[in-house]
Coordinates of C-alpha atoms and ligand atoms in Angstrom, one line a residue:
M299 CA 74.9 53.6 -24.0
S300 CA 74.8 57.0 -25.3
T301 CA 71.5 58.8 -25.7
P302 CA 71.4 60.5 -29.2
R303 CA 68.6 62.3 -30.6
I304 CA 67.6 60.6 -33.8
V305 CA 65.5 62.9 -36.1
I306 CA 63.8 60.9 -39.1
V307 CA 62.4 62.7 -42.2
G308 CA 59.5 60.6 -43.5
G309 CA 57.9 58.2 -41.5
V310 CA 56.2 55.3 -43.5
A311 CA 58.7 52.5 -45.0
G312 CA 62.7 53.3 -44.6
G313 CA 61.6 55.8 -42.0
A314 CA 59.3 53.8 -39.8
S315 CA 61.5 50.8 -39.5
A316 CA 64.8 52.5 -39.1
A317 CA 62.8 54.6 -35.9
T318 CA 61.9 51.1 -34.0
R319 CA 64.6 48.9 -34.9
A320 CA 66.8 52.3 -32.9
R321 CA 64.7 52.4 -30.1
R322 CA 64.9 48.3 -29.9
M323 CA 68.7 49.1 -29.8
N324 CA 68.9 51.7 -27.9
E325 CA 66.3 52.4 -25.0
Q326 CA 67.7 55.7 -24.1
A327 CA 68.0 57.6 -27.5
E328 CA 65.4 60.2 -28.4
I329 CA 63.6 59.3 -31.7
V330 CA 61.4 61.8 -33.4
I331 CA 60.0 61.1 -36.8
F332 CA 58.5 64.3 -39.0
E333 CA 56.3 63.1 -41.2
K334 CA 54.8 65.8 -43.9
G335 CA 51.8 63.6 -44.5
A336 CA 48.7 63.2 -42.3
E337 CA 49.8 59.7 -42.3
V338 CA 52.6 57.4 -41.4
S339 CA 53.7 54.1 -41.5
F340 CA 50.7 53.4 -44.4
A341 CA 51.0 50.4 -46.8
N342 CA 51.6 52.2 -50.4
C343 CA 51.7 49.1 -51.8
G344 CA 48.4 48.1 -50.8
L345 CA 46.9 51.4 -52.4
P346 CA 45.6 50.3 -55.6
Y347 CA 43.9 47.2 -53.9
Y348 CA 41.8 50.1 -51.7
I349 CA 40.7 51.8 -54.8
G350 CA 40.0 48.3 -56.5
G351 CA 37.7 47.4 -53.2
Q352 CA 39.6 44.3 -52.7
I353 CA 40.9 46.1 -49.3
R354 CA 37.7 47.5 -47.8
Q355 CA 38.4 49.6 -44.7
R356 CA 40.5 52.6 -45.4
G357 CA 42.1 51.9 -42.3
R358 CA 43.9 48.8 -43.0
L359 CA 46.1 50.5 -44.9
L360 CA 47.4 52.6 -41.8
L361 CA 49.6 49.8 -40.3
A362 CA 50.8 52.2 -37.1
T363 CA 49.4 55.4 -35.8
P364 CA 51.7 58.6 -34.3
E365 CA 49.8 57.1 -30.8
Y366 CA 51.2 53.3 -31.5
F367 CA 54.7 54.8 -31.9
R368 CA 54.4 56.8 -28.9
Q369 CA 53.2 54.4 -26.7
T370 CA 55.0 51.0 -27.8
F371 CA 58.3 52.5 -28.9
G372 CA 58.5 55.9 -27.1
I373 CA 58.7 57.4 -30.5
Q374 CA 57.4 61.1 -30.9
V375 CA 55.3 61.5 -34.5
F376 CA 54.8 64.6 -35.9
T377 CA 52.4 64.5 -38.9
R378 CA 51.9 67.1 -41.4
H379 CA 55.2 68.5 -40.4
E380 CA 57.3 69.0 -43.2
V381 CA 61.4 69.6 -42.8
T382 CA 62.5 72.0 -45.1
R383 CA 66.0 72.5 -44.8
I384 CA 69.7 70.7 -43.0
D385 CA 72.0 73.1 -41.3
R386 CA 74.6 70.5 -41.4
A387 CA 76.8 72.9 -38.9
G388 CA 74.4 73.7 -36.5
H389 CA 73.2 70.0 -36.4
A390 CA 69.9 71.3 -36.9
V391 CA 66.7 71.1 -39.5
E392 CA 64.1 73.2 -39.7
V393 CA 60.6 72.0 -39.8
V394 CA 57.3 73.6 -41.1
D395 CA 54.0 72.8 -39.5
L396 CA 52.0 72.7 -42.1
E397 CA 48.6 73.3 -40.0
T398 CA 50.3 76.2 -38.3
G399 CA 52.6 77.2 -41.3
R400 CA 55.1 78.2 -38.8
S401 CA 58.4 77.1 -38.5
R402 CA 61.1 75.9 -36.1
Q403 CA 64.1 74.0 -35.4
E404 CA 65.0 70.9 -34.3
R405 CA 68.6 69.6 -32.9
Y406 CA 69.8 66.1 -34.3
D407 CA 72.8 64.3 -33.4
K408 CA 71.9 61.5 -35.9
L409 CA 69.7 62.0 -39.2
I410 CA 68.1 60.0 -41.2
L411 CA 66.7 60.9 -44.6
A412 CA 63.7 58.9 -45.7
P413 CA 61.9 60.7 -48.0
G414 CA 61.0 58.5 -50.7
A415 CA 60.5 59.6 -54.0
A416 CA 57.9 61.6 -55.8
P417 CA 55.7 60.4 -59.1
V418 CA 56.7 61.5 -61.9
L419 CA 54.1 64.3 -63.6
P420 CA 55.2 65.8 -66.8
P421 CA 54.3 69.4 -67.1
W422 CA 51.4 69.0 -69.7
T423 CA 48.9 72.0 -69.6
G424 CA 45.9 70.2 -67.7
A425 CA 47.8 68.0 -65.8
D426 CA 46.6 70.1 -62.4
S427 CA 42.6 68.9 -63.7
L428 CA 41.1 67.2 -60.8
N429 CA 40.3 64.1 -63.1
V430 CA 44.5 63.8 -63.2
F431 CA 46.1 61.3 -60.7
V432 CA 49.2 60.3 -59.3
L433 CA 49.3 57.1 -56.7
R434 CA 51.9 57.6 -54.0
D435 CA 50.0 58.0 -50.8
V436 CA 46.5 57.4 -49.1
P437 CA 45.5 61.1 -49.9
D438 CA 45.9 60.1 -53.6
S439 CA 44.0 57.0 -53.3
D440 CA 41.2 58.7 -51.7
R441 CA 41.0 61.0 -54.8
I442 CA 40.6 58.1 -57.3
K443 CA 38.3 56.4 -55.8
A444 CA 36.1 59.1 -54.5
W445 CA 36.4 60.3 -58.6
I446 CA 35.2 56.6 -59.5
D447 CA 32.8 56.3 -57.0
Q448 CA 31.1 59.9 -57.1
R449 CA 31.6 60.5 -61.1
G450 CA 31.5 57.0 -62.6
P451 CA 33.8 57.4 -65.1
R452 CA 33.7 55.0 -68.2
R453 CA 37.3 55.5 -69.8
A454 CA 40.5 55.5 -68.0
V455 CA 43.8 56.5 -69.5
I456 CA 47.1 55.0 -67.6
V457 CA 50.4 56.5 -68.4
G458 CA 53.1 54.3 -68.2
A459 CA 53.3 50.0 -68.0
G460 CA 55.3 49.8 -65.0
Y461 CA 54.5 48.1 -61.7
I462 CA 51.7 50.2 -61.0
G463 CA 50.4 51.0 -64.3
L464 CA 49.8 47.4 -64.5
E465 CA 48.2 47.2 -60.9
M466 CA 45.5 50.2 -61.9
A467 CA 45.1 48.7 -65.2
E468 CA 43.7 45.6 -63.2
V469 CA 41.9 48.0 -60.6
L470 CA 39.9 50.1 -62.8
R471 CA 38.9 47.1 -65.4
G472 CA 37.8 45.3 -62.3
R473 CA 35.7 49.1 -61.3
G474 CA 34.2 48.4 -64.8
L475 CA 36.2 51.2 -67.1
E476 CA 37.4 50.7 -70.3
V477 CA 41.1 51.2 -70.0
S478 CA 44.1 52.3 -72.6
L479 CA 47.6 51.9 -71.2
V480 CA 50.2 54.3 -72.7
E481 CA 53.7 53.3 -72.3
Q482 CA 56.5 55.4 -74.0
A483 CA 59.2 52.8 -74.2
S484 CA 58.9 50.1 -76.9
R485 CA 57.2 47.4 -74.5
V486 CA 55.3 47.1 -71.5
M487 CA 57.3 46.6 -68.3
P488 CA 60.5 47.7 -69.9
L489 CA 62.5 46.2 -67.5
F490 CA 61.7 42.6 -68.9
D491 CA 63.0 41.1 -71.9
E492 CA 60.9 41.6 -75.2
V493 CA 59.7 38.3 -75.3
M494 CA 58.8 37.9 -71.8
S495 CA 57.4 41.4 -72.2
R496 CA 55.3 40.0 -75.2
E497 CA 53.5 37.4 -72.9
I498 CA 52.5 40.3 -70.4
R499 CA 50.8 42.1 -73.1
R500 CA 49.0 39.4 -73.9
V501 CA 47.2 39.1 -71.1
L502 CA 46.7 42.6 -71.1
E503 CA 44.9 42.6 -74.2
A504 CA 43.2 39.4 -73.8
S505 CA 41.8 41.2 -70.3
G506 CA 40.5 43.9 -72.9
V507 CA 43.2 46.8 -72.0
A508 CA 44.3 48.6 -75.0
V509 CA 48.0 48.9 -75.1
H510 CA 49.7 51.9 -76.9
C511 CA 53.7 51.3 -76.9
G512 CA 56.6 53.1 -78.4
V513 CA 54.4 56.5 -78.1
G514 CA 54.7 59.0 -75.9
V515 CA 52.2 61.6 -74.5
E516 CA 52.0 64.8 -76.4
G517 CA 49.6 66.4 -74.6
L518 CA 45.7 66.7 -72.7
S519 CA 42.8 67.6 -74.2
C520 CA 41.3 69.7 -71.7
R521 CA 37.3 71.1 -71.4
D522 CA 35.9 72.9 -68.8
G523 CA 38.9 72.3 -66.6
L524 CA 38.8 68.6 -66.9
V525 CA 40.9 66.6 -69.1
E526 CA 38.9 64.8 -71.8
G527 CA 41.3 63.0 -73.9
V528 CA 45.2 62.1 -74.1
R529 CA 47.0 63.3 -77.3
L530 CA 49.5 60.8 -78.2
A531 CA 52.7 62.0 -80.1
D532 CA 51.2 59.6 -83.2
G533 CA 47.9 61.7 -83.2
T534 CA 45.9 59.0 -81.9
L535 CA 43.5 60.8 -79.1
L536 CA 42.6 58.8 -76.6
E537 CA 39.3 59.8 -75.0
A538 CA 39.3 59.9 -71.2
D539 CA 37.2 60.5 -68.0
M540 CA 40.2 60.3 -65.5
V541 CA 44.1 60.3 -66.2
V542 CA 46.5 58.3 -64.1
V543 CA 50.1 58.7 -64.5
A544 CA 52.2 55.9 -63.5
A545 CA 55.2 56.9 -65.2
G546 CA 58.3 56.3 -62.6
V547 CA 59.6 58.2 -59.6
R548 CA 62.0 60.7 -58.9
P549 CA 64.1 60.5 -55.4
M550 CA 63.4 62.8 -52.9
T551 CA 66.8 64.4 -53.4
R552 CA 66.3 68.4 -52.9
L553 CA 67.0 68.2 -49.1
A554 CA 70.2 66.5 -49.4
A555 CA 71.6 68.2 -51.9
E556 CA 70.7 71.6 -50.8
A557 CA 72.6 70.3 -47.9
G558 CA 76.0 69.6 -50.0
L559 CA 75.1 66.2 -49.5
A560 CA 76.7 63.9 -52.5
I561 CA 74.3 62.4 -55.0
G562 CA 75.1 59.2 -56.9
A563 CA 75.5 59.4 -60.8
G564 CA 72.0 57.6 -60.6
G565 CA 70.2 60.9 -59.1
A566 CA 69.5 59.3 -55.4
I567 CA 71.3 60.0 -52.1
A568 CA 75.0 58.4 -52.6
V569 CA 75.7 56.4 -49.1
D570 CA 78.1 53.9 -47.7
A571 CA 77.0 50.6 -46.4
H572 CA 75.7 51.6 -43.4
G573 CA 73.2 53.9 -44.8
R574 CA 76.0 56.8 -44.0
T575 CA 75.8 60.1 -46.3
S576 CA 79.2 61.9 -47.3
D577 CA 78.1 63.2 -43.7
P578 CA 78.8 60.8 -41.1
D579 CA 75.9 62.0 -39.0
I580 CA 72.9 62.2 -41.7
Y581 CA 71.9 58.5 -43.1
A582 CA 69.6 58.0 -46.1
V583 CA 67.6 55.0 -47.0
G584 CA 64.5 53.9 -49.4
D585 CA 63.8 55.3 -52.3
A586 CA 65.8 58.5 -52.0
A587 CA 69.2 56.5 -51.9
E588 CA 71.5 54.3 -53.4
V589 CA 71.7 50.9 -53.3
V590 CA 74.5 48.4 -54.3
H591 CA 73.2 46.5 -56.9
A592 CA 74.0 42.8 -56.6
V593 CA 75.2 41.4 -60.0
L594 CA 76.3 45.0 -61.5
G595 CA 78.4 45.8 -58.1
R596 CA 77.4 49.4 -58.4
P597 CA 75.0 52.0 -56.9
M598 CA 71.9 52.2 -58.4
R599 CA 68.5 53.3 -57.2
V600 CA 66.1 50.3 -56.7
P601 CA 63.1 52.0 -55.5
L602 CA 61.1 48.6 -54.1
A603 CA 59.7 48.1 -50.5
G604 CA 62.2 45.5 -49.4
P605 CA 65.5 47.3 -49.5
A606 CA 63.6 50.4 -47.7
N607 CA 62.6 48.4 -45.0
R608 CA 65.9 46.7 -44.7
N609 CA 68.3 49.2 -44.8
G610 CA 65.9 51.6 -42.8
R611 CA 66.7 48.9 -39.9
L612 CA 70.1 49.0 -40.3
A613 CA 70.7 52.6 -40.6
G614 CA 68.4 53.1 -37.6
Q615 CA 70.7 50.6 -35.8
H616 CA 73.5 52.9 -36.8
A617 CA 72.3 55.6 -36.0
A618 CA 71.5 54.5 -32.6
T619 CA 74.6 52.4 -31.6
G620 CA 77.2 53.4 -34.1
S621 CA 77.4 50.0 -35.9
S622 CA 75.0 47.9 -38.1
R623 CA 76.0 45.0 -40.5
P624 CA 76.6 46.1 -43.7
A625 CA 73.3 46.4 -46.1
T626 CA 73.5 43.3 -48.4
P627 CA 73.6 44.0 -52.4
V628 CA 70.3 44.3 -53.8
L629 CA 69.0 41.9 -56.9
G630 CA 65.8 44.1 -57.4
T631 CA 63.5 41.3 -56.9
S632 CA 60.4 42.3 -57.8
I633 CA 56.6 41.0 -58.4
V634 CA 53.3 42.2 -59.9
G635 CA 49.9 40.7 -59.9
F636 CA 47.9 41.8 -62.7
F637 CA 44.2 40.0 -64.1
G638 CA 45.2 36.8 -62.5
H639 CA 48.4 36.6 -63.4
A640 CA 52.1 37.5 -61.8
A641 CA 55.1 39.0 -63.6
G642 CA 58.3 38.7 -61.6
M643 CA 61.9 39.2 -62.2
T644 CA 65.2 39.2 -60.2
G645 CA 69.0 40.6 -61.3
L646 CA 69.5 41.4 -64.4
S647 CA 67.2 40.8 -68.0
L648 CA 69.2 39.3 -71.0
E649 CA 69.1 42.8 -72.6
A650 CA 70.2 44.5 -69.1
A651 CA 73.1 42.0 -68.9
R652 CA 74.2 42.2 -72.2
A653 CA 74.4 45.8 -72.1
A654 CA 76.6 45.6 -69.1
G655 CA 79.3 44.0 -71.2
R656 CA 78.3 40.1 -70.0
D657 CA 78.4 37.5 -72.3
A658 CA 75.3 36.4 -71.2
S659 CA 72.8 34.0 -72.5
C660 CA 69.2 32.6 -71.7
S661 CA 67.3 29.2 -71.3
F662 CA 63.4 28.8 -70.7
A663 CA 61.1 26.4 -69.2
I664 CA 57.0 26.6 -70.1
R665 CA 55.2 24.8 -67.7
G666 CA 52.5 24.1 -65.2
H667 CA 53.3 25.5 -61.8
H668 CA 52.4 21.8 -60.1
V669 CA 52.6 18.7 -62.5
G670 CA 49.7 18.5 -65.4
Y671 CA 48.1 15.4 -64.0
Y672 CA 46.9 17.1 -60.9
P673 CA 44.2 19.3 -61.3
G674 CA 44.5 22.8 -61.5
A675 CA 48.0 23.3 -62.8
E676 CA 48.6 26.9 -63.9
N677 CA 51.3 27.9 -66.7
M678 CA 54.0 29.8 -66.5
V679 CA 57.0 31.3 -68.8
L680 CA 60.0 30.9 -66.7
M681 CA 63.8 32.9 -68.3
L682 CA 66.7 32.0 -66.5
V683 CA 69.8 34.5 -67.6
Y684 CA 73.0 33.4 -66.9
E685 CA 76.6 33.9 -67.8
R686 CA 78.5 31.5 -70.5
G687 CA 81.7 30.6 -69.3
T688 CA 81.1 30.8 -65.3
R689 CA 77.5 29.8 -65.5
K690 CA 76.7 32.2 -62.7
V691 CA 72.9 32.9 -62.4
L692 CA 72.5 36.5 -63.4
G693 CA 68.6 37.0 -63.4
A694 CA 65.3 35.5 -63.9
Q695 CA 61.8 36.5 -65.4
A696 CA 58.4 34.8 -64.7
V697 CA 55.1 35.5 -65.9
G698 CA 52.1 33.4 -65.4
G699 CA 50.0 32.3 -62.7
A700 CA 50.3 30.7 -59.7
G701 CA 53.8 29.8 -58.3
V702 CA 55.7 32.8 -60.1
D703 CA 56.4 34.0 -56.7
K704 CA 58.2 30.7 -55.6
R705 CA 60.4 30.0 -58.6
I706 CA 61.9 34.0 -58.7
D707 CA 62.4 33.8 -55.1
V708 CA 64.2 30.4 -55.0
I709 CA 66.6 31.8 -57.8
A710 CA 67.1 34.9 -56.1
T711 CA 68.2 32.8 -53.2
A712 CA 70.5 30.7 -55.4
M713 CA 71.9 34.2 -56.5
H714 CA 72.5 35.8 -53.2
L715 CA 74.6 32.7 -52.7
G716 CA 76.6 33.2 -55.9
G717 CA 74.7 30.4 -57.6
T718 CA 75.0 29.1 -60.8
I719 CA 73.1 27.0 -63.5
D720 CA 74.5 23.7 -62.1
D721 CA 73.3 24.8 -58.6
L722 CA 69.5 25.7 -59.8
A723 CA 69.9 22.1 -61.4
G724 CA 70.7 20.3 -58.0
L725 CA 68.5 21.9 -56.0
D726 CA 66.3 19.7 -53.5
L727 CA 62.9 21.3 -53.8
A728 CA 60.0 20.3 -52.1
Y729 CA 57.3 18.1 -54.0
A730 CA 54.2 16.8 -54.3
P731 CA 51.4 16.7 -57.3
Q732 CA 49.6 19.8 -55.8
F733 CA 53.1 21.7 -55.1
G734 CA 55.2 21.6 -57.8
A735 CA 57.2 18.8 -59.8
A736 CA 60.1 16.6 -59.3
K737 CA 61.8 18.4 -62.2
D738 CA 60.4 22.1 -61.2
P739 CA 60.6 24.8 -63.7
V740 CA 63.5 26.3 -62.0
H741 CA 65.2 22.6 -62.9
I742 CA 63.9 22.5 -66.4
A743 CA 65.4 26.2 -66.9
A744 CA 68.1 24.7 -65.2
F745 CA 68.7 21.8 -67.4
G746 CA 68.3 23.8 -70.4
A747 CA 71.1 25.9 -69.9
Q748 CA 73.6 23.5 -69.0
N749 CA 72.1 21.3 -72.3
Q750 CA 73.5 24.8 -73.8
E751 CA 76.4 25.3 -72.1
D752 CA 77.6 21.6 -72.6
G753 CA 76.7 21.9 -76.4
L754 CA 74.3 19.4 -76.5
I755 CA 71.9 22.2 -77.9
E756 CA 71.8 25.7 -79.4
Q757 CA 68.9 27.8 -79.2
L758 CA 67.4 30.7 -81.1
L759 CA 65.2 33.6 -79.8
P760 CA 62.3 35.0 -81.1
G761 CA 63.7 37.4 -84.0
D762 CA 66.4 35.9 -85.0
P763 CA 67.7 36.1 -88.1
R764 CA 68.6 32.4 -88.6
I765 CA 65.4 31.3 -88.0
A766 CA 65.0 30.7 -91.9
G767 CA 65.2 27.2 -94.5
Q768 CA 64.3 24.3 -93.0
L769 CA 61.7 24.8 -90.3
V770 CA 60.0 21.6 -88.8
D771 CA 57.3 21.6 -86.2
V772 CA 57.8 18.7 -84.2
R773 CA 54.0 18.8 -82.9
T774 CA 51.1 16.9 -83.7
P775 CA 49.3 17.3 -86.8
A776 CA 46.7 18.8 -84.7
E777 CA 48.8 21.1 -83.0
H778 CA 50.7 21.9 -86.2
A779 CA 46.9 22.6 -88.6
A780 CA 45.7 24.8 -85.7
G781 CA 48.5 27.0 -86.2
T782 CA 52.2 27.2 -87.2
L783 CA 54.8 29.5 -88.3
P784 CA 55.0 30.1 -92.0
G785 CA 57.0 27.7 -94.1
A786 CA 57.2 25.3 -91.2
V787 CA 56.6 21.7 -92.3
N788 CA 55.5 19.4 -89.4
I789 CA 57.3 16.3 -88.6
P790 CA 55.5 14.8 -85.5
L791 CA 58.5 14.2 -82.7
A792 CA 57.6 10.4 -82.9
C793 CA 58.2 10.3 -87.1
V794 CA 61.2 12.0 -86.5
R795 CA 64.1 8.8 -87.0
E796 CA 61.8 7.6 -90.2
R797 CA 61.1 10.8 -91.9
L798 CA 65.1 12.0 -91.9
G799 CA 65.4 11.4 -95.5
E800 CA 63.0 14.4 -96.0
L801 CA 65.6 17.1 -94.6
D802 CA 68.7 18.3 -96.3
R803 CA 71.9 17.3 -93.9
S804 CA 73.7 20.4 -95.7
R805 CA 71.5 22.9 -94.9
P806 CA 70.7 24.3 -91.6
V807 CA 67.3 22.8 -89.6
C808 CA 65.1 24.7 -87.1
V809 CA 62.9 22.9 -84.9
F810 CA 60.2 23.6 -82.6
C811 CA 57.4 22.5 -80.6
G812 CA 55.0 23.6 -78.4
V813 CA 57.5 25.1 -75.5
G814 CA 60.7 23.8 -77.1
Q815 CA 60.7 20.4 -74.9
R816 CA 60.0 17.8 -77.5
S817 CA 62.1 19.8 -80.3
Y818 CA 64.8 19.3 -78.2
N819 CA 64.2 15.7 -77.9
A820 CA 64.0 16.0 -82.0
A821 CA 67.3 17.9 -82.3
R822 CA 69.2 15.6 -80.2
I823 CA 68.2 13.1 -82.5
L824 CA 69.0 15.0 -86.1
S825 CA 72.2 16.1 -83.9
Q826 CA 73.1 12.4 -83.6
H827 CA 72.1 11.4 -87.6
G828 CA 74.7 14.2 -88.9
F829 CA 72.6 17.0 -89.1
R830 CA 75.8 19.6 -88.5
T831 CA 73.3 22.7 -87.7
V832 CA 70.1 22.4 -85.6
Y833 CA 68.8 25.0 -84.0
N834 CA 65.9 24.8 -81.3
L835 CA 63.5 27.6 -81.2
A836 CA 63.7 28.7 -77.6
G837 CA 60.5 28.5 -76.1
G838 CA 58.7 26.8 -79.1
Y839 CA 55.1 28.1 -80.5
T840 CA 54.6 30.0 -77.4
L841 CA 57.1 32.3 -77.9
H842 CA 57.5 32.4 -81.5
R843 CA 54.1 32.8 -82.6
P844 CA 53.3 36.0 -84.5
G845 CA 51.0 38.7 -82.5
Ligands
LIG1860 C1 51.2 52.3 -55.5 C2 52.2 51.6 -55.0 C3 52.7 50.6 -55.0 C4 54.1 49.7 -54.7 N1 53.8 48.5 -54.5 C5 55.2 48.1 -54.3 C6 55.2 46.5 -54.1 O1 54.5 45.6 -54.8 N2 56.4 46.1 -53.9 C7 57.4 46.6 -53.2 O2 58.6 46.4 -53.0 N3 57.5 48.2 -53.9 C8 55.9 48.6 -53.9 N4 56.1 50.2 -53.7 C9 57.3 50.9 -53.4 C10 57.4 51.1 -52.2 O3 56.2 51.4 -51.3 C11 58.5 52.3 -51.9 O4 59.7 51.5 -52.5 C12 58.6 52.2 -50.3 O5 57.6 53.0 -49.6 C13 59.9 53.6 -50.0 O6 59.9 53.5 -49.0 P1 60.4 54.9 -48.5 O7 60.7 55.4 -47.2 O8 61.9 55.6 -48.9 O9 59.5 56.0 -48.6 P2 58.1 56.3 -48.5 O10 57.3 55.0 -48.0 O11 57.4 57.0 -50.0 O12 58.1 57.2 -47.0 C14 58.4 58.7 -47.4 C15 57.6 59.2 -46.8 O13 58.3 61.0 -46.5 C16 57.6 61.6 -46.6 N5 58.7 63.3 -46.7 C17 59.1 63.3 -47.7 N6 59.8 64.6 -47.8 C18 59.4 65.2 -46.8 C19 60.0 66.1 -45.8 N7 60.8 66.6 -46.5 N8 59.5 66.3 -44.5 C20 58.7 64.9 -43.8 N9 58.3 64.3 -44.6 C21 58.9 63.7 -45.7 C22 56.6 61.8 -47.2 O14 55.2 62.0 -47.5 C23 56.4 60.1 -47.3 O15 55.4 59.6 -46.5 C24 55.0 50.6 -54.2 C25 54.8 52.0 -54.4 C26 53.7 52.7 -54.4 C27 53.2 54.2 -54.5

């Protein structure tokens, strides 16, 4: 076995995985990690919960210490050491000891770049104030926690309604702050489809978060060196005792770009299936590098912990031995918890699928995470995205309480194996009353997709201009009285056959119920009684209700 000197830049998700796998594959290799922060291998994903107090001890965030790497793996770790330049011709990097300011050259045979991504902080005047925060590493979380503990802020503005924005909204509400959430895109969690994003927004607003979408931040209002307000482009001034900017991340590509390594179209370092950059002795993994999207089939940025850890492991092996399995394309499977709810997704949204030129459609299941007769069922909205014709599953999103993770992971697994809606409909899933249902939400969504593809039903999504004319609410009179869609007549499902005469067969009929299931039955009745154009409102009143 050869004895390469493997130098790794960045010692957290991708870098630590690469280092330990390299050691397990090659006992003789010399492995060195340079990490510019004070910690290695810390739990980025746990940072919000340290601020929130769910994780009480700071030390719990530190998954491994330099000492542990040395003793257990024989890996040298230099913290507070920043790699500032790559000399490709000389196979060396320039490293600055941030404590002493001294720089030195370090030779490598193989170099693995795992520098991650940096939070985007727009150049607002006042963005460097003590009460403006980003959240990327442990010192960031220390600063936010200390500000809350010591200054007792009352009002927070969070800029960016993505994963970290939502987590911080929950954490800051939990710490007693009034929270405003500002999102420049037209909706919260913009990777989700509009209809699902609305469900997320409902939870946020019901939890006391003031949501401002479709409006950017114009600037910060400062006094005495501190921010006291956030000015929005529409003229709104949000008072703030602290501001958290969670407006996305930018891949750390400077080192690679200055060394002449290829950067992909999405702005991250271009790599092959083994993590090799355009220089075969230099690898790149994690948030700084591209991955191949499993549905789109092209390289892109997917800044998530899973790909960073898995691809770090593969690159570490390749650097240590010269071979490894190729990286598996990723689906971008992700989940966020907020206010006792979860929002998860895998693959493409309907909007993204159509933007990519796919003839995509979708179906919904709105159900409990287990059967309703067993106490404790928590509702979820599951949206399944598939390709018409091929019936291939393209993606899924779910918002709800318990069980969101399970459905997203089941569908991600099916997608990984190239599954269709028919595969999902036939999945043999575990069931007992406290765990699920004999017809799981995954099955229900797949059945709905099959019914559409087989021509049994046609559904309309919220906002579809065809939602007009004969709008029929097939719920009970009590449900109808509690709130319905404008212009809807109430013909409960049990009465549809006897009241067919009240409807005009020559005009389209739109039926709806609470979630789309009773109305599916009503639509089948109507279709089989000569109504030529019958639409079911997807997700029923739940998804179509105003607000
Ligand atoms: C608050 C938060 C919550 C998150 N939650 C989730 C989640 O729930 N699920 C999920 O999938 N993902 C989550 N992520 C994303 C996930 O943490 C990242 O995708 C993952 O850590 C990327 O791994 P990486 O190795 O590329 O980068 P990082 O883990 O960020 O590590 C990069 C390291 O490189 C160091 N470095 C950079 N440049 C240099 C240099 N020149 N010299 C030396 N060292 C350098 C940095 O200091 C940093 O420590 C979260 C991220 C954050 C910030």
